PDB file of C-alpha atoms in Angstrom:
ATOM      1  CA  UNK L   1       2.724   5.546  -8.893  1.00 97.00           C
ATOM      2  CA  UNK L   2       1.381   2.961  -6.482  1.00 97.00           C
ATOM      3  CA  UNK L   3      -1.931   4.257  -5.195  1.00 98.00           C
ATOM      4  CA  UNK L   4      -5.096   3.286  -3.342  1.00 98.00           C
ATOM      5  CA  UNK L   5      -8.145   5.543  -3.462  1.00 98.00           C
ATOM      6  CA  UNK L   6     -11.169   4.882  -1.270  1.00 98.00           C
ATOM      7  CA  UNK L   7     -14.676   6.116  -1.945  1.00 98.00           C
ATOM      8  CA  UNK L   8     -18.251   5.516  -0.865  1.00 98.00           C
ATOM      9  CA  UNK L   9     -18.229   6.940   2.623  1.00 98.00           C
ATOM     10  CA  UNK L  10     -20.967   9.169   3.941  1.00 98.00           C
ATOM     11  CA  UNK L  11     -23.713   9.673   6.490  1.00 98.00           C
ATOM     12  CA  UNK L  12     -26.028   6.724   7.085  1.00 98.00           C
ATOM     13  CA  UNK L  13     -28.708   5.995   9.662  1.00 98.00           C
ATOM     14  CA  UNK L  14     -28.305   3.216  12.224  1.00 98.00           C
ATOM     15  CA  UNK L  15     -29.347  -0.074  10.674  1.00 98.00           C
ATOM     16  CA  UNK L  16     -28.513   1.163   7.199  1.00 98.00           C
ATOM     17  CA  UNK L  17     -26.033  -0.061   4.627  1.00 98.00           C
ATOM     18  CA  UNK L  18     -23.069   1.365   2.766  1.00 98.00           C
ATOM     19  CA  UNK L  19     -20.584  -0.017   0.239  1.00 98.00           C
ATOM     20  CA  UNK L  20     -17.027   1.232   0.279  1.00 98.00           C
ATOM     21  CA  UNK L  21     -14.746   0.916  -2.724  1.00 98.00           C
ATOM     22  CA  UNK L  22     -10.987   1.078  -3.064  1.00 98.00           C
ATOM     23  CA  UNK L  23      -9.413   1.606  -6.491  1.00 98.00           C
ATOM     24  CA  UNK L  24      -5.875   0.322  -6.882  1.00 98.00           C
ATOM     25  CA  UNK L  25      -3.328   1.481  -9.437  1.00 98.00           C
ATOM     26  CA  UNK L  26       0.384   1.262 -10.116  1.00 98.00           C
ATOM     27  CA  UNK L  27       0.807  -2.370  -9.061  1.00 98.00           C
ATOM     28  CA  UNK L  28      -0.497  -5.848  -9.866  1.00 98.00           C
ATOM     29  CA  UNK L  29      -3.586  -5.811  -7.670  1.00 98.00           C
ATOM     30  CA  UNK L  30      -4.342  -9.489  -8.143  1.00 97.00           C
ATOM     31  CA  UNK L  31      -1.018 -10.461  -6.544  1.00 97.00           C
ATOM     32  CA  UNK L  32      -1.732  -9.024  -3.109  1.00 97.00           C
ATOM     33  CA  UNK L  33      -3.787  -9.707  -0.035  1.00 97.00           C
ATOM     34  CA  UNK L  34      -5.813  -6.619   0.781  1.00 98.00           C
ATOM     35  CA  UNK L  35      -7.107  -5.210   4.052  1.00 98.00           C
ATOM     36  CA  UNK L  36      -9.594  -2.754   5.500  1.00 98.00           C
ATOM     37  CA  UNK L  37      -8.589  -0.857   8.633  1.00 98.00           C
ATOM     38  CA  UNK L  38     -10.710   1.744  10.440  1.00 98.00           C
ATOM     39  CA  UNK L  39     -10.132   4.516  12.917  1.00 98.00           C
ATOM     40  CA  UNK L  40     -12.920   5.965  15.029  1.00 98.00           C
ATOM     41  CA  UNK L  41     -12.708   9.702  15.786  1.00 97.00           C
ATOM     42  CA  UNK L  42      -9.869  10.344  18.214  1.00 97.00           C
ATOM     43  CA  UNK L  43      -9.197   6.618  18.612  1.00 98.00           C
ATOM     44  CA  UNK L  44      -6.628   4.085  17.476  1.00 98.00           C
ATOM     45  CA  UNK L  45      -6.429   1.850  14.441  1.00 98.00           C
ATOM     46  CA  UNK L  46      -8.633  -1.239  14.225  1.00 98.00           C
ATOM     47  CA  UNK L  47      -8.142  -4.005  11.682  1.00 98.00           C
ATOM     48  CA  UNK L  48     -11.481  -4.860  10.032  1.00 98.00           C
ATOM     49  CA  UNK L  49     -10.973  -7.507   7.353  1.00 98.00           C
ATOM     50  CA  UNK L  50      -8.539  -9.258   5.003  1.00 97.00           C
ATOM     51  CA  UNK L  51      -9.021 -10.970   1.662  1.00 97.00           C
ATOM     52  CA  UNK L  52      -6.704 -13.287  -0.234  1.00 97.00           C
ATOM     53  CA  UNK L  53      -5.584 -12.595  -3.779  1.00 97.00           C
ATOM     54  CA  UNK L  54      -8.303 -14.753  -5.375  1.00 96.00           C
ATOM     55  CA  UNK L  55     -10.975 -14.016  -2.766  1.00 96.00           C
ATOM     56  CA  UNK L  56     -10.960 -17.600  -1.484  1.00 97.00           C
ATOM     57  CA  UNK L  57     -10.058 -16.613   2.061  1.00 97.00           C
ATOM     58  CA  UNK L  58     -11.639 -13.803   4.056  1.00 98.00           C
ATOM     59  CA  UNK L  59     -11.153 -12.885   7.704  1.00 97.00           C
ATOM     60  CA  UNK L  60     -12.955 -10.386   9.899  1.00 98.00           C
ATOM     61  CA  UNK L  61     -12.707  -8.779  13.309  1.00 98.00           C
ATOM     62  CA  UNK L  62     -15.378 -10.252  15.596  1.00 97.00           C
ATOM     63  CA  UNK L  63     -17.332  -6.996  15.868  1.00 97.00           C
ATOM     64  CA  UNK L  64     -18.231  -6.959  12.159  1.00 98.00           C
ATOM     65  CA  UNK L  65     -18.722 -10.667  11.460  1.00 98.00           C
ATOM     66  CA  UNK L  66     -22.106 -11.293   9.886  1.00 98.00           C
ATOM     67  CA  UNK L  67     -22.584  -7.593   9.069  1.00 98.00           C
ATOM     68  CA  UNK L  68     -19.637  -6.673   6.811  1.00 98.00           C
ATOM     69  CA  UNK L  69     -18.431  -8.458   3.677  1.00 98.00           C
ATOM     70  CA  UNK L  70     -15.065  -7.885   2.045  1.00 98.00           C
ATOM     71  CA  UNK L  71     -14.768  -8.650  -1.667  1.00 98.00           C
ATOM     72  CA  UNK L  72     -12.633  -7.791  -4.662  1.00 98.00           C
ATOM     73  CA  UNK L  73     -12.790  -7.597  -8.447  1.00 98.00           C
ATOM     74  CA  UNK L  74      -9.322  -8.213  -9.842  1.00 98.00           C
ATOM     75  CA  UNK L  75     -10.455  -7.330 -13.352  1.00 98.00           C
ATOM     76  CA  UNK L  76     -11.379  -3.865 -12.096  1.00 98.00           C
ATOM     77  CA  UNK L  77      -8.437  -3.555  -9.661  1.00 98.00           C
ATOM     78  CA  UNK L  78     -10.945  -2.847  -6.926  1.00 98.00           C
ATOM     79  CA  UNK L  79     -11.563  -3.804  -3.310  1.00 98.00           C
ATOM     80  CA  UNK L  80     -14.938  -3.466  -1.617  1.00 98.00           C
ATOM     81  CA  UNK L  81     -16.452  -3.473   1.843  1.00 98.00           C
ATOM     82  CA  UNK L  82     -20.205  -4.028   2.054  1.00 98.00           C
ATOM     83  CA  UNK L  83     -21.408  -2.787   5.418  1.00 98.00           C
ATOM     84  CA  UNK L  84     -24.884  -3.751   6.627  1.00 98.00           C
ATOM     85  CA  UNK L  85     -26.744  -3.235   9.909  1.00 98.00           C
ATOM     86  CA  UNK L  86     -24.537  -0.276  10.670  1.00 98.00           C
ATOM     87  CA  UNK L  87     -24.174   0.933  14.237  1.00 98.00           C
ATOM     88  CA  UNK L  88     -22.999   4.181  15.765  1.00 98.00           C
ATOM     89  CA  UNK L  89     -19.781   2.444  16.802  1.00 98.00           C
ATOM     90  CA  UNK L  90     -18.953   1.794  13.134  1.00 98.00           C
ATOM     91  CA  UNK L  91     -18.396   5.530  12.683  1.00 98.00           C
ATOM     92  CA  UNK L  92     -14.787   5.873  11.552  1.00 98.00           C
ATOM     93  CA  UNK L  93     -12.368   6.664   8.790  1.00 98.00           C
ATOM     94  CA  UNK L  94     -11.986   3.500   6.739  1.00 98.00           C
ATOM     95  CA  UNK L  95      -8.648   2.815   5.075  1.00 98.00           C
ATOM     96  CA  UNK L  96      -7.850   0.172   2.511  1.00 98.00           C
ATOM     97  CA  UNK L  97      -4.315  -1.157   2.604  1.00 98.00           C
ATOM     98  CA  UNK L  98      -2.119  -3.463   0.568  1.00 98.00           C
ATOM     99  CA  UNK L  99      -0.787  -6.409   2.551  1.00 96.00           C
ATOM    100  CA  UNK L 100       2.522  -7.434   1.021  1.00 91.00           C
ATOM    101  CA  UNK L 101       3.970 -10.919   1.047  1.00 88.00           C
ATOM    102  CA  UNK L 102       2.363 -14.273   1.720  1.00 87.00           C
ATOM    103  CA  UNK L 103      -0.630 -13.625   4.004  1.00 89.00           C
ATOM    104  CA  UNK L 104       0.650 -10.091   4.460  1.00 90.00           C
ATOM    105  CA  UNK L 105       3.856 -11.166   6.171  1.00 90.00           C
ATOM    106  CA  UNK L 106       5.656  -8.082   4.859  1.00 90.00           C
ATOM    107  CA  UNK L 107       3.120  -5.741   6.408  1.00 93.00           C
ATOM    108  CA  UNK L 108       0.553  -3.237   5.126  1.00 97.00           C
ATOM    109  CA  UNK L 109       2.906  -1.239   2.968  1.00 97.00           C
ATOM    110  CA  UNK L 110       0.518   0.946   0.948  1.00 98.00           C
ATOM    111  CA  UNK L 111      -2.489   2.804   2.365  1.00 98.00           C
ATOM    112  CA  UNK L 112      -5.238   4.905   0.883  1.00 98.00           C
ATOM    113  CA  UNK L 113      -6.180   8.323   2.234  1.00 98.00           C
ATOM    114  CA  UNK L 114      -9.344   6.968   3.864  1.00 98.00           C
ATOM    115  CA  UNK L 115     -13.064   7.538   3.505  1.00 98.00           C
ATOM    116  CA  UNK L 116     -15.288   8.692   6.362  1.00 98.00           C
ATOM    117  CA  UNK L 117     -18.350   6.769   7.476  1.00 98.00           C
ATOM    118  CA  UNK L 118     -20.734   8.400   9.930  1.00 98.00           C
ATOM    119  CA  UNK L 119     -23.587   6.397  11.407  1.00 98.00           C
ATOM    120  CA  UNK L 120     -26.121   8.709  12.995  1.00 97.00           C
ATOM    121  CA  UNK L 121     -29.798   9.509  12.989  1.00 96.00           C
TER     122      UNK L 121
ATOM    123  CA  UNK G   1     -10.146 -11.507  22.011  1.00 89.00           C
ATOM    124  CA  UNK G   2      -6.430 -11.053  21.561  1.00 94.00           C
ATOM    125  CA  UNK G   3      -4.867  -7.765  22.666  1.00 97.00           C
ATOM    126  CA  UNK G   4      -1.597  -5.925  22.225  1.00 98.00           C
ATOM    127  CA  UNK G   5      -0.588  -3.509  24.987  1.00 98.00           C
ATOM    128  CA  UNK G   6       1.356  -0.289  24.396  1.00 98.00           C
ATOM    129  CA  UNK G   7       2.103   2.637  26.717  1.00 98.00           C
ATOM    130  CA  UNK G   8      -0.187   5.578  25.900  1.00 98.00           C
ATOM    131  CA  UNK G   9       2.644   8.069  25.695  1.00 98.00           C
ATOM    132  CA  UNK G  10       6.412   8.422  25.499  1.00 98.00           C
ATOM    133  CA  UNK G  11       8.345  11.675  25.664  1.00 98.00           C
ATOM    134  CA  UNK G  12      11.946  12.314  24.658  1.00 98.00           C
ATOM    135  CA  UNK G  13      14.180  15.265  23.891  1.00 97.00           C
ATOM    136  CA  UNK G  14      15.583  15.741  20.387  1.00 97.00           C
ATOM    137  CA  UNK G  15      18.634  13.611  19.756  1.00 97.00           C
ATOM    138  CA  UNK G  16      17.789  11.108  22.475  1.00 98.00           C
ATOM    139  CA  UNK G  17      16.528   7.552  22.039  1.00 98.00           C
ATOM    140  CA  UNK G  18      12.840   6.665  22.216  1.00 98.00           C
ATOM    141  CA  UNK G  19      11.701   3.145  22.986  1.00 98.00           C
ATOM    142  CA  UNK G  20       8.108   2.059  22.555  1.00 98.00           C
ATOM    143  CA  UNK G  21       7.063  -1.373  23.758  1.00 98.00           C
ATOM    144  CA  UNK G  22       4.239  -3.667  22.714  1.00 98.00           C
ATOM    145  CA  UNK G  23       3.239  -6.775  24.640  1.00 98.00           C
ATOM    146  CA  UNK G  24       1.126  -9.726  23.595  1.00 97.00           C
ATOM    147  CA  UNK G  25       0.944 -13.417  24.357  1.00 96.00           C
ATOM    148  CA  UNK G  26       1.256 -14.523  20.736  1.00 96.00           C
ATOM    149  CA  UNK G  27       4.245 -12.342  19.874  1.00 97.00           C
ATOM    150  CA  UNK G  28       6.727 -15.215  20.279  1.00 95.00           C
ATOM    151  CA  UNK G  29       4.908 -16.946  17.398  1.00 96.00           C
ATOM    152  CA  UNK G  30       3.682 -14.061  15.248  1.00 96.00           C
ATOM    153  CA  UNK G  31       5.599 -11.241  13.607  1.00 97.00           C
ATOM    154  CA  UNK G  32       5.087  -7.674  14.735  1.00 98.00           C
ATOM    155  CA  UNK G  33       4.768  -4.572  12.623  1.00 98.00           C
ATOM    156  CA  UNK G  34       5.016  -0.893  13.488  1.00 98.00           C
ATOM    157  CA  UNK G  35       3.138   1.986  11.874  1.00 98.00           C
ATOM    158  CA  UNK G  36       3.669   5.718  12.234  1.00 98.00           C
ATOM    159  CA  UNK G  37       0.674   8.012  11.917  1.00 98.00           C
ATOM    160  CA  UNK G  38       0.820  11.783  11.889  1.00 98.00           C
ATOM    161  CA  UNK G  39      -2.307  13.918  12.394  1.00 97.00           C
ATOM    162  CA  UNK G  40      -4.673  13.826   9.436  1.00 96.00           C
ATOM    163  CA  UNK G  41      -2.544  11.325   7.555  1.00 98.00           C
ATOM    164  CA  UNK G  42      -2.734   7.639   6.753  1.00 98.00           C
ATOM    165  CA  UNK G  43      -0.440   5.264   8.653  1.00 98.00           C
ATOM    166  CA  UNK G  44       3.013   4.451   7.303  1.00 98.00           C
ATOM    167  CA  UNK G  45       4.770   1.115   7.800  1.00 98.00           C
ATOM    168  CA  UNK G  46       8.119   1.689   9.550  1.00 98.00           C
ATOM    169  CA  UNK G  47       9.038  -1.848  10.696  1.00 98.00           C
ATOM    170  CA  UNK G  48       7.914  -5.265   9.446  1.00 98.00           C
ATOM    171  CA  UNK G  49       8.685  -8.827  10.575  1.00 97.00           C
ATOM    172  CA  UNK G  50       9.796  -7.564  14.003  1.00 97.00           C
ATOM    173  CA  UNK G  51      12.957  -5.828  12.851  1.00 98.00           C
ATOM    174  CA  UNK G  52      13.008  -5.240   9.098  1.00 98.00           C
ATOM    175  CA  UNK G  53      12.920  -1.685   7.778  1.00 98.00           C
ATOM    176  CA  UNK G  54      11.089  -0.837   4.534  1.00 97.00           C
ATOM    177  CA  UNK G  55      12.962   1.105   1.920  1.00 96.00           C
ATOM    178  CA  UNK G  56      12.771   4.830   2.515  1.00 96.00           C
ATOM    179  CA  UNK G  57      12.469   4.537   6.291  1.00 98.00           C
ATOM    180  CA  UNK G  58      15.403   6.213   8.078  1.00 97.00           C
ATOM    181  CA  UNK G  59      17.991   3.983   9.751  1.00 98.00           C
ATOM    182  CA  UNK G  60      17.218   5.528  13.130  1.00 98.00           C
ATOM    183  CA  UNK G  61      14.091   3.357  13.225  1.00 98.00           C
ATOM    184  CA  UNK G  62      14.726  -0.191  14.434  1.00 98.00           C
ATOM    185  CA  UNK G  63      12.735  -3.034  15.915  1.00 98.00           C
ATOM    186  CA  UNK G  64      13.478  -5.910  18.235  1.00 98.00           C
ATOM    187  CA  UNK G  65      11.703  -8.808  19.856  1.00 97.00           C
ATOM    188  CA  UNK G  66      12.108 -10.638  23.144  1.00 95.00           C
ATOM    189  CA  UNK G  67       9.554 -13.151  24.293  1.00 95.00           C
ATOM    190  CA  UNK G  68       6.117 -11.571  24.553  1.00 97.00           C
ATOM    191  CA  UNK G  69       7.396  -8.022  24.011  1.00 98.00           C
ATOM    192  CA  UNK G  70       8.498  -6.200  20.892  1.00 98.00           C
ATOM    193  CA  UNK G  71      10.152  -2.805  20.920  1.00 98.00           C
ATOM    194  CA  UNK G  72      10.365   0.036  18.435  1.00 98.00           C
ATOM    195  CA  UNK G  73      13.504   2.087  18.965  1.00 98.00           C
ATOM    196  CA  UNK G  74      14.047   5.498  17.424  1.00 98.00           C
ATOM    197  CA  UNK G  75      17.630   6.628  17.827  1.00 98.00           C
ATOM    198  CA  UNK G  76      18.504  10.298  17.598  1.00 97.00           C
ATOM    199  CA  UNK G  77      14.875  11.379  17.664  1.00 98.00           C
ATOM    200  CA  UNK G  78      13.987  14.319  15.466  1.00 98.00           C
ATOM    201  CA  UNK G  79      11.074  16.718  15.741  1.00 97.00           C
ATOM    202  CA  UNK G  80       9.524  15.143  12.642  1.00 98.00           C
ATOM    203  CA  UNK G  81       9.241  11.819  14.465  1.00 98.00           C
ATOM    204  CA  UNK G  82       6.509  13.202  16.706  1.00 98.00           C
ATOM    205  CA  UNK G  83       3.514  11.013  15.857  1.00 98.00           C
ATOM    206  CA  UNK G  84       1.345   8.150  17.021  1.00 98.00           C
ATOM    207  CA  UNK G  85       2.927   4.722  16.732  1.00 98.00           C
ATOM    208  CA  UNK G  86       0.959   1.488  16.516  1.00 98.00           C
ATOM    209  CA  UNK G  87       2.167  -2.069  16.781  1.00 98.00           C
ATOM    210  CA  UNK G  88       0.254  -4.727  14.868  1.00 98.00           C
ATOM    211  CA  UNK G  89       0.355  -8.492  14.888  1.00 98.00           C
ATOM    212  CA  UNK G  90      -1.917 -11.529  14.701  1.00 97.00           C
ATOM    213  CA  UNK G  91      -3.436 -13.985  17.127  1.00 94.00           C
ATOM    214  CA  UNK G  92      -1.984 -17.480  17.432  1.00 93.00           C
ATOM    215  CA  UNK G  93      -4.010 -18.695  14.437  1.00 93.00           C
ATOM    216  CA  UNK G  94      -2.580 -15.954  12.265  1.00 92.00           C
ATOM    217  CA  UNK G  95      -5.966 -15.114  10.781  1.00 94.00           C
ATOM    218  CA  UNK G  96      -7.149 -12.403  13.163  1.00 95.00           C
ATOM    219  CA  UNK G  97      -5.043  -9.277  13.060  1.00 97.00           C
ATOM    220  CA  UNK G  98      -4.878  -6.734  15.857  1.00 98.00           C
ATOM    221  CA  UNK G  99      -3.383  -3.322  16.569  1.00 98.00           C
ATOM    222  CA  UNK G 100      -2.093  -2.086  19.841  1.00 98.00           C
ATOM    223  CA  UNK G 101      -3.793   0.929  21.354  1.00 98.00           C
ATOM    224  CA  UNK G 102      -1.123   3.285  20.059  1.00 98.00           C
ATOM    225  CA  UNK G 103       1.606   5.357  21.670  1.00 98.00           C
ATOM    226  CA  UNK G 104       1.865   9.105  21.266  1.00 98.00           C
ATOM    227  CA  UNK G 105       5.501  10.088  20.906  1.00 98.00           C
ATOM    228  CA  UNK G 106       6.166  13.634  22.025  1.00 98.00           C
ATOM    229  CA  UNK G 107       9.455  15.310  21.152  1.00 97.00           C
ATOM    230  CA  UNK G 108      10.096  17.857  23.893  1.00 94.00           C
TER     231      UNK G 108
END
């Protein structure tokens, strides 16, 4: 079964750091672009970051540039999101998603169940 | 920053046709995607590359594109289609992705 499972969410103080993980199974992880997407409470979806199969290309939404880092370990079938200098507005459910096709041209076709990040003092 | 614009809500009666639009300046050059999200669940891809339907998605879901607007059409709407729908695309460079604000589909 194709599956993505996120972990690492929790409560963190403003200015703090958190590292999210996403464990992939049931498909050849190293063959896919991967994405992080977040959803603040009661709000819409927001794309956060993408990473190429070999990690050589990474793209971010402007609001997280310089604070968040997307990475992957193909040997461990895992995707990561290192989040530093966290702000209240980063509070959200964070989803990892598989982006199928070249540069994700076939869409984000597999999603995890999400992990919740709360930034509050 | 680049934006995609969707109507906040659309309402239809069962069996009728729902149309949800999404507008953006780069849509003539970039593909659009549509995701369905039900409460407490992760999004599900229902349309990719403007008009392609993933396997397992019912035929009543279709997509189209015209200029700077793309449209998700749900024909013969069923109660189970009640959900939030989000369009997604990229800016003109293709490297910055964006979602529309979402449209809540209510089945009356």
